[in-house]
Coordinates of C-alpha atoms and ligand atoms in Angstrom, one line a residue:
M1 CA -39.6 29.5 -165.3
L2 CA -42.8 28.7 -167.0
A3 CA -45.5 26.1 -166.0
P4 CA -45.9 23.2 -168.5
Y5 CA -49.4 24.8 -169.4
A6 CA -47.9 28.3 -170.3
V7 CA -47.4 29.5 -173.7
T8 CA -43.7 29.4 -175.1
D9 CA -42.1 31.0 -178.1
A10 CA -41.3 27.5 -179.2
E11 CA -44.8 26.5 -179.2
S12 CA -46.3 29.3 -181.2
R13 CA -48.2 28.7 -184.0
G14 CA -46.3 31.3 -185.3
R15 CA -47.3 34.5 -187.9
R16 CA -49.4 35.0 -190.7
H17 CA -46.2 36.1 -192.6
P18 CA -43.6 34.0 -191.3
E19 CA -40.4 36.1 -190.1
E20 CA -37.0 35.4 -189.0
T21 CA -36.6 35.3 -185.3
T22 CA -34.3 38.3 -183.6
R23 CA -31.5 37.7 -181.4
Y24 CA -32.6 39.6 -178.1
R25 CA -36.2 39.4 -178.1
G26 CA -38.8 36.5 -177.6
E27 CA -41.8 36.3 -180.0
F28 CA -44.1 37.8 -177.4
Q29 CA -41.9 40.8 -176.6
R30 CA -41.7 41.5 -180.0
D31 CA -45.6 41.6 -180.3
R32 CA -45.8 43.7 -177.2
D33 CA -43.5 46.2 -178.8
R34 CA -45.2 46.3 -182.1
I35 CA -48.4 47.1 -180.2
V36 CA -46.6 50.1 -178.1
H37 CA -45.5 51.6 -181.3
S38 CA -48.5 51.6 -183.3
A39 CA -50.6 54.2 -184.1
A40 CA -53.7 52.9 -182.4
F41 CA -52.2 52.5 -179.2
R42 CA -51.2 56.3 -178.9
R43 CA -54.7 57.1 -179.9
L44 CA -56.3 55.3 -176.8
E45 CA -54.8 58.1 -174.6
Y46 CA -57.8 60.2 -176.3
K47 CA -60.3 57.4 -176.1
T48 CA -62.6 56.7 -172.8
Q49 CA -65.1 54.2 -171.8
V50 CA -67.5 55.8 -169.6
F51 CA -66.5 59.4 -169.4
V52 CA -65.6 61.4 -172.6
N53 CA -61.6 62.7 -172.5
H54 CA -62.5 66.3 -172.5
E55 CA -64.5 65.9 -169.2
G56 CA -61.6 66.0 -167.2
D57 CA -57.7 65.2 -166.9
M58 CA -58.4 63.0 -163.7
F59 CA -60.0 60.2 -165.4
R60 CA -58.8 56.8 -166.8
T61 CA -58.3 56.9 -170.7
R62 CA -58.2 53.8 -172.7
L63 CA -54.2 53.9 -172.6
T64 CA -54.2 54.0 -168.9
H65 CA -56.7 51.3 -168.4
S66 CA -54.9 49.0 -170.9
I67 CA -51.6 49.8 -168.8
E68 CA -53.5 49.1 -165.5
V69 CA -54.6 45.7 -167.1
A70 CA -51.2 45.0 -168.5
Q71 CA -49.9 45.6 -164.6
I72 CA -52.7 43.1 -162.9
G73 CA -52.0 40.7 -165.7
R74 CA -48.0 40.4 -165.4
S75 CA -48.5 40.2 -161.7
V76 CA -50.9 37.3 -161.9
A77 CA -48.6 35.7 -164.8
R78 CA -45.7 35.9 -162.5
V79 CA -47.0 34.0 -159.8
L80 CA -48.8 31.6 -161.8
E81 CA -45.8 30.9 -164.1
L82 CA -47.7 31.8 -167.2
N83 CA -46.0 33.9 -169.9
E84 CA -45.7 37.5 -168.8
D85 CA -44.9 39.0 -172.0
L86 CA -47.7 37.2 -173.9
T87 CA -50.2 38.3 -171.0
E88 CA -49.0 42.1 -171.3
A89 CA -49.3 42.1 -175.5
V90 CA -52.7 40.8 -174.9
A91 CA -53.6 43.4 -172.3
L92 CA -51.9 46.1 -174.0
A93 CA -53.9 45.5 -177.4
H94 CA -57.3 44.4 -175.9
D95 CA -58.9 47.6 -176.7
L96 CA -57.3 48.8 -179.8
G97 CA -60.5 48.4 -181.9
H98 CA -62.7 50.6 -179.7
T99 CA -64.7 53.5 -181.1
P100 CA -64.5 56.9 -179.8
F101 CA -67.4 57.5 -177.0
G102 CA -66.9 53.8 -175.4
H103 CA -70.0 51.7 -175.4
A104 CA -72.3 54.4 -176.7
G105 CA -69.9 54.9 -179.8
Q106 CA -69.7 51.1 -180.4
E107 CA -73.3 50.5 -180.3
A108 CA -74.1 53.6 -182.8
L109 CA -71.6 52.2 -185.2
N110 CA -72.8 48.5 -184.8
H111 CA -76.2 50.1 -185.7
C112 CA -75.0 52.0 -188.7
M113 CA -73.1 48.7 -190.1
R114 CA -76.2 46.4 -189.4
E115 CA -76.8 45.7 -193.1
W116 CA -72.8 45.0 -193.8
G117 CA -72.1 42.7 -191.1
G118 CA -72.2 45.0 -188.2
F119 CA -69.4 46.2 -185.8
E120 CA -67.8 44.2 -182.9
H121 CA -64.9 46.1 -181.2
N122 CA -63.2 42.8 -180.5
L123 CA -63.4 41.9 -184.1
Q124 CA -62.2 45.5 -184.8
S125 CA -59.1 45.3 -182.3
L126 CA -57.8 42.1 -184.3
R127 CA -58.7 44.2 -187.9
V128 CA -56.3 46.8 -186.6
V129 CA -53.3 44.4 -185.9
D130 CA -54.2 42.3 -188.7
E131 CA -54.9 45.2 -191.7
L132 CA -55.1 48.3 -190.5
E133 CA -52.0 49.7 -189.0
Q134 CA -49.4 50.5 -191.8
R135 CA -46.1 50.0 -190.5
Y136 CA -43.9 47.6 -192.4
A137 CA -42.5 46.9 -195.6
E138 CA -43.8 43.2 -195.9
F139 CA -47.3 42.9 -195.0
P140 CA -50.0 44.9 -193.8
G141 CA -51.0 45.3 -190.0
L142 CA -48.5 44.3 -187.4
N143 CA -48.2 40.6 -188.3
L144 CA -48.6 39.5 -184.5
T145 CA -48.4 35.6 -183.4
F146 CA -51.3 33.6 -183.4
E147 CA -51.4 33.5 -179.5
T148 CA -51.7 37.3 -179.4
R149 CA -54.4 37.4 -181.7
E150 CA -56.4 34.6 -179.8
G151 CA -56.3 36.6 -176.9
I152 CA -57.3 40.0 -178.6
L153 CA -60.6 38.2 -179.8
K154 CA -62.2 37.7 -176.5
H155 CA -65.8 37.6 -178.2
C156 CA -67.0 36.9 -181.4
S157 CA -70.4 36.1 -183.0
R158 CA -70.9 32.7 -184.7
Q159 CA -71.1 34.1 -188.2
H160 CA -67.8 36.3 -187.8
A161 CA -66.1 33.1 -186.1
R162 CA -67.1 30.9 -189.3
E163 CA -65.2 33.8 -191.4
L164 CA -62.2 33.8 -189.1
G165 CA -60.7 30.4 -189.6
E166 CA -58.1 28.8 -187.2
L167 CA -58.8 31.9 -184.9
G168 CA -62.4 31.8 -185.0
E169 CA -62.6 28.1 -184.1
R170 CA -63.0 28.0 -180.6
F171 CA -66.0 30.0 -180.7
L172 CA -67.9 27.3 -182.9
H173 CA -66.7 24.6 -180.4
N174 CA -66.8 26.1 -177.1
R175 CA -63.2 25.7 -176.4
Q176 CA -60.9 28.0 -174.6
P177 CA -58.0 30.4 -175.4
S178 CA -54.5 30.0 -173.9
L179 CA -54.3 30.7 -170.1
E180 CA -52.6 34.1 -170.8
A181 CA -55.8 35.1 -172.8
Q182 CA -58.0 34.1 -170.0
L183 CA -55.9 36.2 -167.6
A184 CA -55.8 39.3 -169.6
N185 CA -59.6 39.0 -169.9
L186 CA -59.8 39.0 -165.7
A187 CA -57.5 41.6 -165.4
D188 CA -59.5 43.9 -167.8
E189 CA -62.6 43.1 -165.4
I190 CA -60.9 43.6 -162.5
A191 CA -59.1 47.1 -163.7
Y192 CA -62.3 48.5 -165.2
N193 CA -64.8 47.8 -162.2
N194 CA -62.5 49.2 -159.7
H195 CA -61.4 52.2 -161.7
D196 CA -64.9 52.9 -162.5
V197 CA -65.6 53.1 -158.7
D198 CA -63.1 55.5 -158.4
D199 CA -63.7 57.6 -161.2
G200 CA -67.6 57.2 -160.6
L201 CA -67.0 58.7 -157.0
R202 CA -64.6 61.2 -158.6
A203 CA -67.0 62.9 -160.7
G204 CA -69.9 62.6 -158.5
L205 CA -71.9 59.8 -160.3
I206 CA -72.2 57.6 -157.2
T207 CA -71.4 58.1 -153.5
L208 CA -70.0 56.1 -150.9
E209 CA -73.5 55.7 -149.3
Q210 CA -75.0 54.1 -152.6
L211 CA -71.8 51.9 -152.7
E212 CA -72.5 50.4 -149.2
E213 CA -75.0 48.0 -151.1
V214 CA -71.9 46.3 -152.8
T215 CA -70.5 43.8 -150.5
L216 CA -67.0 43.9 -151.7
F217 CA -66.9 47.7 -151.3
A218 CA -68.5 47.7 -147.8
R219 CA -66.5 44.9 -146.3
H220 CA -63.3 47.3 -147.0
H221 CA -64.9 50.5 -146.4
R222 CA -65.5 49.1 -142.9
E223 CA -62.0 47.9 -142.6
V224 CA -60.4 51.3 -143.7
R225 CA -62.7 53.4 -141.1
E226 CA -62.0 51.2 -138.5
R227 CA -58.4 51.1 -139.0
Y228 CA -57.9 54.7 -139.8
P229 CA -60.6 56.5 -138.3
R230 CA -59.4 60.0 -139.0
L231 CA -58.5 59.4 -142.5
E232 CA -60.9 61.9 -144.9
G233 CA -61.3 62.5 -148.5
R234 CA -59.7 60.8 -151.5
R235 CA -57.3 58.6 -149.3
V236 CA -60.3 56.8 -148.1
V237 CA -61.6 56.0 -151.7
H238 CA -58.0 55.1 -152.8
E239 CA -57.4 52.8 -149.6
I240 CA -60.6 51.1 -150.4
V241 CA -60.0 50.5 -154.0
R242 CA -56.7 49.5 -153.5
R243 CA -57.9 46.6 -151.2
M244 CA -60.4 45.8 -153.5
I245 CA -58.1 45.2 -156.2
N246 CA -55.9 43.5 -154.2
Q247 CA -58.5 41.0 -152.5
Q248 CA -59.9 40.2 -156.4
V249 CA -56.2 39.5 -157.4
V250 CA -55.1 37.3 -154.6
D251 CA -58.5 35.5 -155.0
L252 CA -57.9 35.3 -158.8
I253 CA -54.3 33.8 -158.1
E254 CA -55.3 31.4 -155.7
A255 CA -58.8 30.2 -157.2
S256 CA -57.0 29.6 -160.3
R257 CA -53.8 27.9 -158.8
Q258 CA -56.4 25.3 -157.4
R259 CA -58.6 24.8 -160.5
L260 CA -55.1 24.2 -162.6
A261 CA -54.0 21.6 -159.9
G262 CA -57.3 20.1 -159.8
S263 CA -57.7 20.1 -164.0
G264 CA -54.5 18.0 -164.7
V265 CA -53.9 19.9 -167.7
A266 CA -50.3 19.3 -168.8
D267 CA -49.8 21.7 -171.8
V268 CA -51.7 24.4 -173.9
A269 CA -53.5 22.1 -175.8
A270 CA -55.2 20.6 -172.8
V271 CA -56.1 24.2 -171.5
R272 CA -57.6 25.1 -175.4
A273 CA -59.7 21.8 -175.4
R274 CA -61.5 22.7 -172.2
S275 CA -65.2 23.8 -172.3
A276 CA -64.7 26.3 -169.5
P277 CA -62.1 28.6 -168.4
L278 CA -59.3 27.6 -165.7
I279 CA -58.4 31.2 -164.8
G280 CA -61.2 32.9 -162.7
F281 CA -62.5 33.8 -159.4
S282 CA -63.7 31.5 -156.4
P283 CA -67.5 31.4 -156.8
P284 CA -68.0 33.6 -153.8
M285 CA -65.7 36.4 -155.2
Q286 CA -67.5 35.8 -158.6
E287 CA -70.9 36.4 -156.9
E288 CA -69.3 39.6 -155.4
N289 CA -68.0 40.9 -158.4
R290 CA -71.4 40.3 -160.5
Q291 CA -72.8 42.3 -157.6
L292 CA -70.4 45.0 -158.1
K293 CA -71.1 45.0 -162.1
R294 CA -74.7 45.1 -161.6
F295 CA -74.4 47.9 -159.2
L296 CA -72.1 50.1 -161.9
R297 CA -74.7 48.8 -164.6
E298 CA -77.8 50.5 -162.9
K299 CA -76.1 53.4 -160.8
M300 CA -73.5 54.7 -163.0
Y301 CA -73.6 53.8 -166.6
R302 CA -77.2 54.8 -166.8
H303 CA -76.9 58.0 -164.8
H304 CA -78.5 60.7 -166.8
R305 CA -75.1 62.4 -167.0
V306 CA -73.8 59.5 -168.7
H307 CA -77.0 58.8 -170.5
R308 CA -76.9 62.5 -171.8
M309 CA -73.4 62.1 -173.5
A310 CA -74.1 58.8 -174.8
V311 CA -77.0 60.3 -176.4
K312 CA -74.8 63.0 -177.9
A313 CA -72.3 60.4 -178.9
R314 CA -74.6 58.4 -180.9
R315 CA -75.5 61.4 -182.8
I316 CA -72.2 62.2 -183.7
V317 CA -71.1 58.7 -184.9
T318 CA -74.7 58.1 -186.6
A319 CA -74.1 61.6 -188.5
L320 CA -70.6 61.1 -189.3
F321 CA -71.4 57.5 -190.9
S322 CA -74.2 58.7 -193.0
E323 CA -72.2 61.6 -194.4
F324 CA -69.2 59.6 -195.2
M325 CA -71.4 56.8 -196.7
S326 CA -73.5 59.0 -199.1
D327 CA -70.3 61.2 -200.0
P328 CA -67.1 59.4 -199.6
A329 CA -65.5 62.6 -201.1
L330 CA -65.8 64.1 -197.7
L331 CA -63.2 61.5 -196.6
P332 CA -59.5 62.4 -196.2
E333 CA -57.4 61.1 -199.0
E334 CA -56.2 58.0 -197.6
S335 CA -59.5 56.8 -196.2
R336 CA -61.1 57.9 -199.3
E337 CA -58.8 55.6 -201.6
M338 CA -59.4 52.9 -199.2
A339 CA -63.2 53.5 -199.4
L340 CA -63.0 53.2 -203.2
Q341 CA -60.6 50.3 -203.1
E342 CA -62.8 48.3 -201.1
E343 CA -66.0 49.2 -202.8
R344 CA -64.3 47.9 -206.1
S345 CA -63.8 44.5 -204.4
Q346 CA -66.6 44.1 -202.2
G347 CA -69.3 46.7 -203.3
E348 CA -71.5 48.9 -200.7
A349 CA -70.3 46.9 -197.9
G350 CA -66.7 47.5 -198.8
R351 CA -67.3 51.3 -198.5
A352 CA -69.2 51.0 -195.5
R353 CA -66.4 49.0 -193.7
A354 CA -63.9 51.7 -194.9
V355 CA -66.3 54.5 -193.3
A356 CA -66.4 52.3 -190.0
D357 CA -62.8 51.9 -190.0
Y358 CA -62.3 55.6 -190.2
I359 CA -64.9 56.4 -187.6
A360 CA -63.4 53.6 -185.3
G361 CA -60.0 54.8 -185.6
M362 CA -61.0 58.1 -184.2
T363 CA -60.5 59.7 -180.8
D364 CA -63.3 61.5 -178.7
R365 CA -62.0 64.9 -179.5
F366 CA -61.4 64.0 -183.3
A367 CA -65.0 62.9 -183.7
I368 CA -66.3 66.2 -182.2
A369 CA -63.7 68.2 -183.9
E370 CA -64.6 66.3 -187.3
Y371 CA -68.5 66.6 -186.5
E372 CA -68.2 70.2 -186.1
R373 CA -66.1 70.4 -189.3
L374 CA -69.0 68.9 -191.5
F375 CA -72.0 70.4 -189.9
D376 CA -70.9 73.8 -188.5
P377 CA -70.6 76.5 -191.1
H378 CA -68.3 78.5 -188.7
V379 CA -65.8 75.6 -188.4
T380 CA -63.5 74.9 -191.3
Ligands
MG1 MG1 -60.8 46.8 -171.4

């Protein structure tokens, strides 16, 4: 049972390389399955957002984060009668292009690539599924549907949008992607804000007392204390976080449903033609969510321990880039071949792109090991 404005297989704009349909799976199920079987997906296990992978097994990785995003996305999609398979595919693929070391790694690589078009992780996620995965005889990449690719490309600079053709058009004309893509984006936000609270508390980067200034947190904290006065430790935190997630999800469902009903959209084309998204929080929840994000930015992402790791990450990514860039013979064979090939067709920018692809594909621990192999005479 899908709503008229949901994406369906029949209305899909299809794949870049046409393929025959299969007997037992829909198009977006196939997309999801291709993503789950990709090498980039497996590497998400050892990539992080705020923490570095070796800091502890208790923290989220990009893999568990992506699964949480898919869970939230699917729950909401089912209620709103949107395409669950498409929502799940976008959710599982949304972080595939992330560099090692989260935002610090991404900023460093973007800086390294400044003369050659920069580095954007959303664009890289698309590059992973369009070009870099090597799994099929008949095409490079995973050859996903337009709709999954549209959802993966959450943001994009105008300059890159112009080079992307059909997929870039909405960024130039201020249009929207499908509701499933809008939903995956919000599910991402709900997932990471809440798990950053959870992981941040566990890591001792933030405290319950500090979180009292966050309205959403304070409200649920009070409720949990009143209802379970004797509850202690981790269970207090988990009880608060699960209530925060639940309230945000319920708000998202109800506010989106209301907005959809009021908009009169009858199909995907009408959704795409709009200048603002239809999936989103109610205004009061939007404000509370903004407050939570502001808190995390100020208290957690700028915490000296996070900052220290970010500085180290920047040093590692920058050093790797400059070494490989000045001497591509240091690259392992497959990446070296790629660098030579890209350089023949696009000159220095091609070499730089191949080096960026190699670094972006690294997990946190691989990047650290590669750095040691290049700079530490005792490590081979
Ligand atoms: Mg994410």
